[in-house]
Short mmCIF file of C-alpha atoms in Angstrom, two decimals:
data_model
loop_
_atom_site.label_atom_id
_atom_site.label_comp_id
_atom_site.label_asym_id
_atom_site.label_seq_id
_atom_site.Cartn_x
_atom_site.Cartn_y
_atom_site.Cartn_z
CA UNK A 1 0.00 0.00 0.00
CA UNK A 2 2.84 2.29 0.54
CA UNK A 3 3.90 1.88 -3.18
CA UNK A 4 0.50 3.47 -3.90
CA UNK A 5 0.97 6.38 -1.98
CA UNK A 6 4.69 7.02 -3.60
CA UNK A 7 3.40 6.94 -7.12
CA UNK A 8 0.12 8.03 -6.50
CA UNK A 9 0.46 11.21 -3.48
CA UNK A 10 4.24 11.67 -4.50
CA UNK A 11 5.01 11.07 -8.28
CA UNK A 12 1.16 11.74 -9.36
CA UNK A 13 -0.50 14.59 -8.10
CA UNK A 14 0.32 17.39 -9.52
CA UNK A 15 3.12 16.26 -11.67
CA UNK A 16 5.94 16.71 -9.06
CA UNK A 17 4.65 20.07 -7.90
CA UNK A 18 3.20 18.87 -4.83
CA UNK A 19 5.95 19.15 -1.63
CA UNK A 20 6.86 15.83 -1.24
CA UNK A 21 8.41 16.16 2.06
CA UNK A 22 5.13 17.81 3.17
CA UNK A 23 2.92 14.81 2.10
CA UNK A 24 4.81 12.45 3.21
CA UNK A 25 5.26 14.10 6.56
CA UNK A 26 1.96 14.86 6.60
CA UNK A 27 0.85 11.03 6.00
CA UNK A 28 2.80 10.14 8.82
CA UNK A 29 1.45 12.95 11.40
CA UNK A 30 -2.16 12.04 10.20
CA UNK A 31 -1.84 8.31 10.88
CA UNK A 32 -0.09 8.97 14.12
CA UNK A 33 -1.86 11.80 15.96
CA UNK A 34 -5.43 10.19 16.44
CA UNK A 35 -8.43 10.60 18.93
CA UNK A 36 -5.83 10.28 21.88
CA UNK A 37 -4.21 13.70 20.77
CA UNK A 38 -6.95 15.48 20.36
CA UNK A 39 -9.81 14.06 23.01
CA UNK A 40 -8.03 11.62 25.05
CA UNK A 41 -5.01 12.93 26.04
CA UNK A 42 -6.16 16.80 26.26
CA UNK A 43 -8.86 14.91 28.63
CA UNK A 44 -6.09 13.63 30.76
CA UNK A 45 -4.47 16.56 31.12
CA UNK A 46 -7.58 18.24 32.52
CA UNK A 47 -7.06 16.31 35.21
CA UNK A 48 -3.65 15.93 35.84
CA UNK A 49 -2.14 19.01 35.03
CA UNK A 50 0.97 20.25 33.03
CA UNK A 51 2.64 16.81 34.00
CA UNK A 52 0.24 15.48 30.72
CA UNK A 53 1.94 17.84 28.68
CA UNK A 54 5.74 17.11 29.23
CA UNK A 55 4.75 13.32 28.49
CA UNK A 56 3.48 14.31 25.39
CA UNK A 57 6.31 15.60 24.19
CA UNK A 58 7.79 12.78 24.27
CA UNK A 59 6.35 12.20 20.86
CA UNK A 60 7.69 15.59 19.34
CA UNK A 61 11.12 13.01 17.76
CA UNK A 62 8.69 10.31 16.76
CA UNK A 63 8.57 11.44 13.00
CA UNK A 64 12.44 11.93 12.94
CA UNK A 65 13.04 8.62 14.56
CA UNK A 66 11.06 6.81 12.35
CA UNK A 67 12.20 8.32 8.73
CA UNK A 68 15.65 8.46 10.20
CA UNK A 69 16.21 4.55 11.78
CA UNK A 70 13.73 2.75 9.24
CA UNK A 71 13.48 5.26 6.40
CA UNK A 72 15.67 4.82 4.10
CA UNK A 73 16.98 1.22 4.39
CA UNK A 74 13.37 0.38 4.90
CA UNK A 75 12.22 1.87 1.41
CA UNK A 76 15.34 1.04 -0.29
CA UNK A 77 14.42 -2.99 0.57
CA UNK A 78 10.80 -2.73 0.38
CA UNK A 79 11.42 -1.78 -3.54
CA UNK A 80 13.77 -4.37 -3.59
CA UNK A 81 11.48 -7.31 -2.47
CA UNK A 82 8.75 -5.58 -3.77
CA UNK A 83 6.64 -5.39 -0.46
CA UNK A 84 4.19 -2.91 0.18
CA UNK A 85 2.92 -3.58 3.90
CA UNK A 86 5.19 -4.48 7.22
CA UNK A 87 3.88 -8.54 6.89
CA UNK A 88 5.59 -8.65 3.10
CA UNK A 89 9.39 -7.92 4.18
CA UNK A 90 8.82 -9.94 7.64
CA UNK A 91 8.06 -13.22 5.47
CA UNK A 92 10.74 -12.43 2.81
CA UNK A 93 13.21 -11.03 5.28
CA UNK A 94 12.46 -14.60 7.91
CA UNK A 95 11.13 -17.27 5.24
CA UNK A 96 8.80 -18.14 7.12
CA UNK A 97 4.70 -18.82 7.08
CA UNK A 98 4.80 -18.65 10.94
CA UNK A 99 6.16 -15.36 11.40
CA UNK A 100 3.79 -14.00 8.17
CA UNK A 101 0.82 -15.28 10.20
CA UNK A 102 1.62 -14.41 13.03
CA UNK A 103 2.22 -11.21 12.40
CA UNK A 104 -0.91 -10.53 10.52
CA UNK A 105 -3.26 -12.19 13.37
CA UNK A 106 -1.43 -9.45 16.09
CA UNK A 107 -1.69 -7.11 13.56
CA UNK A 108 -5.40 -7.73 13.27
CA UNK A 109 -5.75 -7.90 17.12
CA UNK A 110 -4.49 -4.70 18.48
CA UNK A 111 -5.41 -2.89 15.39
CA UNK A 112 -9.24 -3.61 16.32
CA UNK A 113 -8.29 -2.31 20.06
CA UNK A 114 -6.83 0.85 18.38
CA UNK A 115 -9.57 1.37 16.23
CA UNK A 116 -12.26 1.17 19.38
CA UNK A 117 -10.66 4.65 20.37
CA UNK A 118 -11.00 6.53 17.58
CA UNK A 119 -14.38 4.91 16.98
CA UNK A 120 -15.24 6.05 21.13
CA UNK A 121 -13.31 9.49 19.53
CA UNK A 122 -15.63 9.91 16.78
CA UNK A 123 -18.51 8.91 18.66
CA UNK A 124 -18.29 11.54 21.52
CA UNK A 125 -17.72 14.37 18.77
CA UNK A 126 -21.00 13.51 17.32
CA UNK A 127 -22.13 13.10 20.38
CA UNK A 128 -21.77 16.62 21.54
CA UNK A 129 -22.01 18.25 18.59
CA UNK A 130 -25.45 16.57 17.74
CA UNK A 131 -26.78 16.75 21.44
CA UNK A 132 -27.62 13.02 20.21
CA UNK A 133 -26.98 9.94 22.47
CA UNK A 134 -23.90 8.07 22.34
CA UNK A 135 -25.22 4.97 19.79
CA UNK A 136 -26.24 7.59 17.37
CA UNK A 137 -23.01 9.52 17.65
CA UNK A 138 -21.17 6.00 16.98
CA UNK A 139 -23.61 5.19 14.28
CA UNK A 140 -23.30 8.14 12.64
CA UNK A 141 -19.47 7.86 12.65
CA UNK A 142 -18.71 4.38 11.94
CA UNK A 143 -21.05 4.02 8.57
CA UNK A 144 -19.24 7.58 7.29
CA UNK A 145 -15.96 6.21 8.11
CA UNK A 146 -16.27 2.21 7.26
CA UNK A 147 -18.07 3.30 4.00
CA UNK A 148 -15.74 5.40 2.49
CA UNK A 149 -12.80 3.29 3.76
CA UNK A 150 -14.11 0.00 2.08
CA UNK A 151 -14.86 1.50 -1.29
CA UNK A 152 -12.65 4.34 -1.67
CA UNK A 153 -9.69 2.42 -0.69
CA UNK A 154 -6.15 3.95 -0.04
CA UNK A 155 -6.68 6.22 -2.91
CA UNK A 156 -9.55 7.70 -0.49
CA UNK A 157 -7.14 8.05 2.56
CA UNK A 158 -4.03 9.10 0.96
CA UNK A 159 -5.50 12.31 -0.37
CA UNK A 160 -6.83 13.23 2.50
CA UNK A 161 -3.99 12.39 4.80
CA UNK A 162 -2.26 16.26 3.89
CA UNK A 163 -5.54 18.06 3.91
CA UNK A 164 -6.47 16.59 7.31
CA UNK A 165 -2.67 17.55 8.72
CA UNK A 166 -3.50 20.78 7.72
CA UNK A 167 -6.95 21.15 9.74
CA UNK A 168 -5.15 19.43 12.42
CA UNK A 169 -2.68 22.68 13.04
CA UNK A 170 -5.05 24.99 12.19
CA UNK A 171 -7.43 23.31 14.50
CA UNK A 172 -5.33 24.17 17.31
CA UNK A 173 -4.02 27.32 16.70
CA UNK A 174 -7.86 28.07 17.04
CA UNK A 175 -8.13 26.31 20.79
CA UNK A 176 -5.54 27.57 22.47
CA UNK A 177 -6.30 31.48 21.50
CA UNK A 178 -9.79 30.73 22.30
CA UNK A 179 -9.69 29.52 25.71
CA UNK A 180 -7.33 32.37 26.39
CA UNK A 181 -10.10 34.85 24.89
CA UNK A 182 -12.59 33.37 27.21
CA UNK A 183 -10.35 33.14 30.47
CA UNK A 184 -10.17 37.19 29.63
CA UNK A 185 -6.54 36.77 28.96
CA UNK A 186 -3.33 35.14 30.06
CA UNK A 187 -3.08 36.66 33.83
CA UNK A 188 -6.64 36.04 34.37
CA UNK A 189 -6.69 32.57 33.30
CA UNK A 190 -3.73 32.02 35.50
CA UNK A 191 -5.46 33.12 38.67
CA UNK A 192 -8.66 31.08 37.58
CA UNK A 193 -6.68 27.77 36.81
CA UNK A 194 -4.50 27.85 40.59
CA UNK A 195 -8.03 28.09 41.91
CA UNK A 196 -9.91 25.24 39.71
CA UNK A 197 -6.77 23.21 39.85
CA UNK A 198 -4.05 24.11 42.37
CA UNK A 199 -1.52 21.25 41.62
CA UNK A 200 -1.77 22.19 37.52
CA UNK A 201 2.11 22.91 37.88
CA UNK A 202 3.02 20.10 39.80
CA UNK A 203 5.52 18.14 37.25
CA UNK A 204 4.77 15.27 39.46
CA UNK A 205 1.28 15.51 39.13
CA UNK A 206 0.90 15.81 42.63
CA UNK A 207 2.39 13.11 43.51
CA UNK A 208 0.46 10.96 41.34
CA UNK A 209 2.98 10.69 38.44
CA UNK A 210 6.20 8.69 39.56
CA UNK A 211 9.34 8.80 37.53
CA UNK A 212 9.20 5.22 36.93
CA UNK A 213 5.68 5.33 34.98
CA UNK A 214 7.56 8.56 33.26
CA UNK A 215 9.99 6.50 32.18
CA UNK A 216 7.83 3.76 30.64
CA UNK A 217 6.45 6.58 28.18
CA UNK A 218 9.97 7.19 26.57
CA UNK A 219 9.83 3.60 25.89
CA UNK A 220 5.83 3.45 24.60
CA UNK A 221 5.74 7.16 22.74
CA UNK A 222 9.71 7.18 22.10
CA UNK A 223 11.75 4.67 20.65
CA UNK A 224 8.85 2.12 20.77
CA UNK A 225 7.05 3.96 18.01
CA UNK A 226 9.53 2.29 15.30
CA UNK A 227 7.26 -1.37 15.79
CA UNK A 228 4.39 0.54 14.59
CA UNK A 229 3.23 -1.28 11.67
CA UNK A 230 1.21 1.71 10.80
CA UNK A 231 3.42 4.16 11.31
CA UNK A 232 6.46 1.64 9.80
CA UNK A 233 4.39 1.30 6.51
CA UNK A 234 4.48 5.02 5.84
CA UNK A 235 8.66 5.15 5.73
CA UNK A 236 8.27 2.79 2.74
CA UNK A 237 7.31 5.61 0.72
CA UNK A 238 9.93 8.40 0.32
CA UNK A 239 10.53 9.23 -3.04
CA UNK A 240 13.89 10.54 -2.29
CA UNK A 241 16.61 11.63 0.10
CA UNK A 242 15.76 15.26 0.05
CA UNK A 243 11.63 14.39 0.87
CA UNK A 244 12.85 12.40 3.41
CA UNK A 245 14.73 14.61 5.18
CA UNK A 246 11.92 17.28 4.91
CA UNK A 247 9.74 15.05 5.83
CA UNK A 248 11.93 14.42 9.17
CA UNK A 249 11.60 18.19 10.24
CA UNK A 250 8.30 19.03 9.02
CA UNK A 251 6.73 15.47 10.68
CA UNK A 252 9.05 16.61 14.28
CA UNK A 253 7.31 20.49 13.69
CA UNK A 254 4.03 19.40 13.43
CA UNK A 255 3.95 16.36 16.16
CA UNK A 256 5.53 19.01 18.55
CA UNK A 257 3.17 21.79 17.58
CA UNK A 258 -0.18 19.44 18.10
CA UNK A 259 1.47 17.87 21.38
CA UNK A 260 2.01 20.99 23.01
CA UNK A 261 -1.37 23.16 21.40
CA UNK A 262 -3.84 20.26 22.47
CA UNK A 263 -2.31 18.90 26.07
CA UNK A 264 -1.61 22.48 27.06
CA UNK A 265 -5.02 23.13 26.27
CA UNK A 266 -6.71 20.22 28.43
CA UNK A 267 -4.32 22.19 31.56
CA UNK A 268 -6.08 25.21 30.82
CA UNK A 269 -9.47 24.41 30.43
CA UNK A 270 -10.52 24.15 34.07
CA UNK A 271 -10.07 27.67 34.12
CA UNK A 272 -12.98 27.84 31.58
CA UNK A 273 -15.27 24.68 31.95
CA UNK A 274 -16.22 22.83 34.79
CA UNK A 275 -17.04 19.15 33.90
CA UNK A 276 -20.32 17.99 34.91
CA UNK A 277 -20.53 14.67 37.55
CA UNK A 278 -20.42 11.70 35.92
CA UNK A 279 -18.97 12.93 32.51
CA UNK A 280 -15.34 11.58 31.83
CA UNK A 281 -12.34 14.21 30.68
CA UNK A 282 -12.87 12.98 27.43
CA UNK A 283 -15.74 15.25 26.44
CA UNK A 284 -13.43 18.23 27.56
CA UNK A 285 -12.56 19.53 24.06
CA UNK A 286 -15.44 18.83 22.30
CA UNK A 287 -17.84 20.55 25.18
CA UNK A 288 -14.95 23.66 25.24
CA UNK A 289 -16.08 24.20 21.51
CA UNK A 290 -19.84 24.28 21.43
CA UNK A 291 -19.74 26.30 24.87
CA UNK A 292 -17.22 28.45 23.80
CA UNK A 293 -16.78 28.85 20.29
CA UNK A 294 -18.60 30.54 17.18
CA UNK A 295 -20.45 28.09 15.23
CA UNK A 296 -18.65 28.61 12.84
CA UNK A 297 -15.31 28.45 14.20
CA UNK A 298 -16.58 25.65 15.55
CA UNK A 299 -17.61 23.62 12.84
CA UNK A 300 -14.07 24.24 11.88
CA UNK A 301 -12.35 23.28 14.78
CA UNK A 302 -13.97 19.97 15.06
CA UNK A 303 -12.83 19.40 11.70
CA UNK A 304 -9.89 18.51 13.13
CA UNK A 305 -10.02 16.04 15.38
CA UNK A 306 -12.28 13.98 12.84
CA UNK A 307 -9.91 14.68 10.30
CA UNK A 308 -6.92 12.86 12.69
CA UNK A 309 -9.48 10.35 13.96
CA UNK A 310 -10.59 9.21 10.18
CA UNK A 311 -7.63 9.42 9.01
CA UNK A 312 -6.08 6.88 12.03
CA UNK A 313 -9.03 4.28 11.49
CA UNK A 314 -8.70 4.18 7.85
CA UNK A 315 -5.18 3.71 7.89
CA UNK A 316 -5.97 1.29 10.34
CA UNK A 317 -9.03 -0.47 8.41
CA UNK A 318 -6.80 -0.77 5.50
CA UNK A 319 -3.70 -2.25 7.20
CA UNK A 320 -6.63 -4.79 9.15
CA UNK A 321 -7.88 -6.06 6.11
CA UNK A 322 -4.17 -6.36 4.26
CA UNK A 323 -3.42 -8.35 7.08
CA UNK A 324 -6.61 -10.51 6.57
CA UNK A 325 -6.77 -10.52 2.43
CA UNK A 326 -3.56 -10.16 1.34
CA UNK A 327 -0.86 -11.25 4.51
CA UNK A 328 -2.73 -14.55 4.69
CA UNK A 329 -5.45 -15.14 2.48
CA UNK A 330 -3.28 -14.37 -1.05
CA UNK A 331 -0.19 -15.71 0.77
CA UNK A 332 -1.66 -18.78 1.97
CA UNK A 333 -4.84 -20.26 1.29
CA UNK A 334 -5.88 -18.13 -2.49
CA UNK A 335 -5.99 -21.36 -5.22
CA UNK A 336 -2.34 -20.25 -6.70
CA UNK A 337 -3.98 -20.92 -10.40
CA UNK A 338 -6.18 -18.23 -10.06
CA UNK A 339 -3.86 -15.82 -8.04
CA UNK A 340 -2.28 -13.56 -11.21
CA UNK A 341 -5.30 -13.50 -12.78
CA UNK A 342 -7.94 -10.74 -13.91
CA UNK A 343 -10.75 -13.40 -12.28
CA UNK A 344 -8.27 -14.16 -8.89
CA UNK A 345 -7.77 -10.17 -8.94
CA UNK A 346 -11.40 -9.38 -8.93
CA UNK A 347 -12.02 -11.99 -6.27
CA UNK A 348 -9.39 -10.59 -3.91
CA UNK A 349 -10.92 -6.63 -4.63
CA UNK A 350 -14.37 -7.65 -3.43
CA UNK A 351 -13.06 -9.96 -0.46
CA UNK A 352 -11.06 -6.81 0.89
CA UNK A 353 -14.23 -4.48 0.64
CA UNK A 354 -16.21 -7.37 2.43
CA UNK A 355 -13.46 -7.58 5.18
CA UNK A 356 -13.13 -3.92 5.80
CA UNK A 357 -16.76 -4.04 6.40
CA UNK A 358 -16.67 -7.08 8.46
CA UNK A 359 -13.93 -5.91 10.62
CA UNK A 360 -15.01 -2.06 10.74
CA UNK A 361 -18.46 -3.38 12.29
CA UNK A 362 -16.70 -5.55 15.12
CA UNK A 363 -15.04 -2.72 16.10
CA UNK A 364 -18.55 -1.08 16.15
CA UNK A 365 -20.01 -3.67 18.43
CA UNK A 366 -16.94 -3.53 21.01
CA UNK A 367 -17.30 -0.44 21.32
CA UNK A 368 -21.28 0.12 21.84
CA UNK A 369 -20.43 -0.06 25.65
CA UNK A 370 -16.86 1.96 26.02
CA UNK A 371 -14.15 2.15 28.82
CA UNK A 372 -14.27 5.37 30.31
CA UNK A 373 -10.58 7.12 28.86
CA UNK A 374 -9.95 6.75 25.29
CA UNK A 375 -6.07 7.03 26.08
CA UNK A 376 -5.46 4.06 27.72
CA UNK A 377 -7.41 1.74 25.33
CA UNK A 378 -4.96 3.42 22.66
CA UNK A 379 -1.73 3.20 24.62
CA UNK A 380 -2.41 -0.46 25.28
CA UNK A 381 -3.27 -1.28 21.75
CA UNK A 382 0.52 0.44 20.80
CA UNK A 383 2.08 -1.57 23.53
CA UNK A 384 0.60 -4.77 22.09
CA UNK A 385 2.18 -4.00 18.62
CA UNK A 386 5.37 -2.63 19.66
CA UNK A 387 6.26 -5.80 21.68
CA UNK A 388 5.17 -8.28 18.58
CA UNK A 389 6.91 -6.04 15.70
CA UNK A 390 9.94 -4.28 17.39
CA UNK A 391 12.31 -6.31 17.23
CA UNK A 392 11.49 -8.54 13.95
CA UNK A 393 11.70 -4.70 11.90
CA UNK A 394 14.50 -3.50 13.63
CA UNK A 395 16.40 -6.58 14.03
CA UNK A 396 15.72 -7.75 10.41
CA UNK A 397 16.87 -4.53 8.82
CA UNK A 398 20.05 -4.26 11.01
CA UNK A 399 21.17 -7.66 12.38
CA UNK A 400 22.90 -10.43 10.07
CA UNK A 401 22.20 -12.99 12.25
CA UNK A 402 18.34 -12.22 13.20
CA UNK A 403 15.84 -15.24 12.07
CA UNK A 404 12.84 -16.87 11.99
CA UNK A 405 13.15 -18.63 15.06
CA UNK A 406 14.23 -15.36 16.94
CA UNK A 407 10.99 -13.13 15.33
CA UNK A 408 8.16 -16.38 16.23
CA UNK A 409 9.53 -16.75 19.93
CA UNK A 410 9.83 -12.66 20.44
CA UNK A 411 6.36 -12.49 19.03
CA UNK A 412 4.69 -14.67 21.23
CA UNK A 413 6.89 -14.18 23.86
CA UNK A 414 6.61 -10.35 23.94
CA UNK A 415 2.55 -10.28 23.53
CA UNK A 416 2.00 -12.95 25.90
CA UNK A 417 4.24 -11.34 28.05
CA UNK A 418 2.59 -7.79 27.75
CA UNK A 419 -0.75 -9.03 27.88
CA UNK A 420 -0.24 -11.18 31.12
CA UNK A 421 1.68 -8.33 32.74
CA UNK A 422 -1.38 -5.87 32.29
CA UNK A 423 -3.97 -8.19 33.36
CA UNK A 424 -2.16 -8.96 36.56
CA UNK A 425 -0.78 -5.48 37.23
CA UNK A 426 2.88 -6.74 37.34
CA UNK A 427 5.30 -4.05 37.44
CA UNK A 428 9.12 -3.86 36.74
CA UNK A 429 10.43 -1.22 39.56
CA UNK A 430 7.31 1.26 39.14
CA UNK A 431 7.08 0.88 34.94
CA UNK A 432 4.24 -0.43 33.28
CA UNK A 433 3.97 -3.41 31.38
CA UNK A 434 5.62 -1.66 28.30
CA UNK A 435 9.03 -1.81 29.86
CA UNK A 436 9.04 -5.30 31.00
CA UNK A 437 7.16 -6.10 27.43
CA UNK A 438 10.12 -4.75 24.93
CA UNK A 439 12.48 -6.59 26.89
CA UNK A 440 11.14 -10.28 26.82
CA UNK A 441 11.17 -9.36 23.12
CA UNK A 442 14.76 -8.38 23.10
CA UNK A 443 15.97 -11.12 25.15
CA UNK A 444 13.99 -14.03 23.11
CA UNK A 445 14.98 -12.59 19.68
CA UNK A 446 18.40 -12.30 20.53
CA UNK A 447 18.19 -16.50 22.21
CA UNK A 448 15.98 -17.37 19.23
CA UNK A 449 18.36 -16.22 16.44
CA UNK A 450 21.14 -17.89 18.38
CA UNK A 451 20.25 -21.03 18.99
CA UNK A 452 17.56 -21.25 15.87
CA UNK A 453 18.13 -21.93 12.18
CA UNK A 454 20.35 -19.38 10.13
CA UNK A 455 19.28 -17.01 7.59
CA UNK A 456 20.30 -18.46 4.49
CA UNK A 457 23.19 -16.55 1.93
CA UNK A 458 20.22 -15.68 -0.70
CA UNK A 459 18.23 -13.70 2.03
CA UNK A 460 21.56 -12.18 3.43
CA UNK A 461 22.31 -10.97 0.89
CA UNK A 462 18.97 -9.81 -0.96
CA UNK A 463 18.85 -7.99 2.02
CA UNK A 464 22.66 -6.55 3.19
CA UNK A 465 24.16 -6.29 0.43
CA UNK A 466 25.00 -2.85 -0.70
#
């Protein structure tokens, strides 16, 4: 799918004239940022104070980190091999069915997870904005969004990726003057927020905060961003050197820009709103705009965080039903008479629409009856994939000796781990499960690929040589 985007977004539109640094930047802030940025985590920080904030900028590198570590040896190989999603180079770089299924079915897993926050997102914008109850907000949202994922494809979310970026930093220019506006400037909104919320300052969040659970976010919203699969896809498609390094300081602008415009926010709106009992933090933004903004400034402002929460689930939609259709379906079970033909081509078209729907309406039933915060449903989903695809990207692009039996056990290993970890509460010297997570992936990749079979000389050097 990445291939599509480079000649489509990058070598298509507009002949060249388009920025490509900018759209592919772009891309990658639009599939990142989601309803966490702009509901979630804003809703957080309502509550917690400016503590929120400095954790969120934590994510200000993630663009750089990504286009600079995967990049370009990640492009460079997926031309090579000729894969377009993060299941193609992890069967051709391992050789392996195991770790091409497996991959796909975690894929599948935590994307669904992910995707009930943005639905929850979505919902509670419509929700507000409508005055409607929750199920119709969530309706209303998941047939727009499922609809025009399934049959408008990637073409659908590619274009849209840079014109939702855009509404994104526009978007919160717009909040953070307005709550000012309506505090009745800076000094005054000071002296309103140390009454509302007297510990807003605290950069331990009153105590609540410890260093330890700081720590795990460098891991979850730092490095651990490069086993995104989602975020991993979209450094396949760099047309060049010089987009890419645009793309690296435009992507680390606009991350930092919406971390600090939307978090800072959520601090200061107690000085403006007072949540009703009852209501969770997560209908803080949303109820700032309709109480407090011009309808029409309004209607523009919530552009925004539906334009990062569509864009997020239909990257995510797409990636789902890759995983489904073309990771293990075409891979594995498609009749392999049929596969290159205009008959086996049609076949696979219509079975991705039908899976998009299929999995776009689970997500829809798991989340008729939602957790209360958005932002922990997402950060678990992201733990989930980061401790099943860290190490079998990383490791494959930069270790000789990495192989199959290395990438199954971390898999496993790593998820189980995580999963286990969170359920029980189990924590490694005050981190979450994160921490703990990425390193029972580290430690069975590296025992896997030592003891287990080695890479063959093709794959070695398909893949290392220069």
């Amino acid at each position: 799918m990445s291939l599509f985007y480079y000649f489509f977004v990058c070598k298509g539109v507009g002949n060249g004239e388009v920025d490509r640094g900018i759209v592919l930047a772009m891309t990658l802030v639009a599939t990142f940022t989601s309803a966490s940025s702009f509901i979630g985590g804003p809703g957080i920080a309502y509550t917690k104070g400016l503590v929120w904030v400095y954790l969120s900028m934590i994510q200000v590198p993630t663009a750089f980190i990504i286009l600079a570590i995967l990049g370009k040896k990640f492009g460079m190989i997926s031309r090579k091999i000729g894969a377009v999603t993060v299941t193609d180079y992890l069967k051709e770089r391992y050789q392996s069915k195991t770790v091409a299924i497996l991959a796909s079915i975690c894929l599948v897993i935590f994307f669904i997870a992910q995707m009930m926050s943005q639905f929850i997102g979505g919902a509670v914008l419509f929700q507000e904005i409508t005055g409607l109850s929750y199920i119709y907000g969530l309706a209303l949202f998941g047939i727009v969004v499922i609809l025009y994922t399934a049959f408008g494809g990637f073409r659908a979310v590619v274009i849209t990726d840079t014109i939702q970026g855009i509404i994104m930093v526009l978007g919160g220019f717009i909040m953070i003057f307005t709550i000012i506006h309506v505090a009745g400037g800076t000094d005054m909104l000071l002296a309103k927020l140390n009454t509302a919320n007297p510990h807003w300052s605290d950069i331990a969040g009153d105590g609540a905060t410890p260093k330890a659970f700081v720590m795990s976010f460098w891991v979850l919203v730092g490095i651990g961003v490069l086993g995104l699969p989602q975020t991993a896809v979209r450094a396949m498609g760099f047309k060049d050197t010089k987009a890419l390094h645009k793309a690296m300081i435009y992507g680390s602008l606009v991350v930092g820009f919406l971390m600090l415009v939307m978090h800072i926010s959520g601090v200061f709106a107690p000085a403006v709103i007072t949540l009703p009992k009852g209501v969770t933090p997560d209908h803080v933004i949303p109820r700032l705009v309709l109480q407090h903004m011009h309808p029409v400034v309004a209607g523009l402002f919530i552009a925004a965080p539906l334009a990062a929460v569509m864009s997020t689930v239909s990257s995510l939609l797409l990636l789902a039903s890759a995983g489904i259709v073309k990771d293990i379906y075409h891979n594995y079970v498609m009749d392999a008479t049929v596969k290159d033909t205009s008959s086996g081509e049609k076949k696979i078209s219509k079975l991705s629409i039908f899976t998009t729907l299929v999995v776009g309406i689970i997500v829809f039933v798991f989340t008729v009856y939602p957790p209360d915060l958005i932002v922990w449903i997402n950060l678990f989903a992201m733990g989930g994939l980061e401790c099943a695809f860290f190490c079998p990207i990383i490791f494959g692009l930069y270790w000789k000796k990495a192989n199959a039996t290395g990438a199954v056990i971390s898999m496993f290993c790593g998820v189980v781990g995580f999963l286990l970890l969170n359920q029980f509460k189990v924590s490694m010297f005050g981190t979450t499960a994160i921490v703990p997570g990425i390193l029972i992936s580290v430690l069975t990749f590296v025992v896997g690929s030592l003891v287990g079979k080695k890479t063959s000389d093709d794959t070695l050097k398909l893949f290392f040589d220069k």
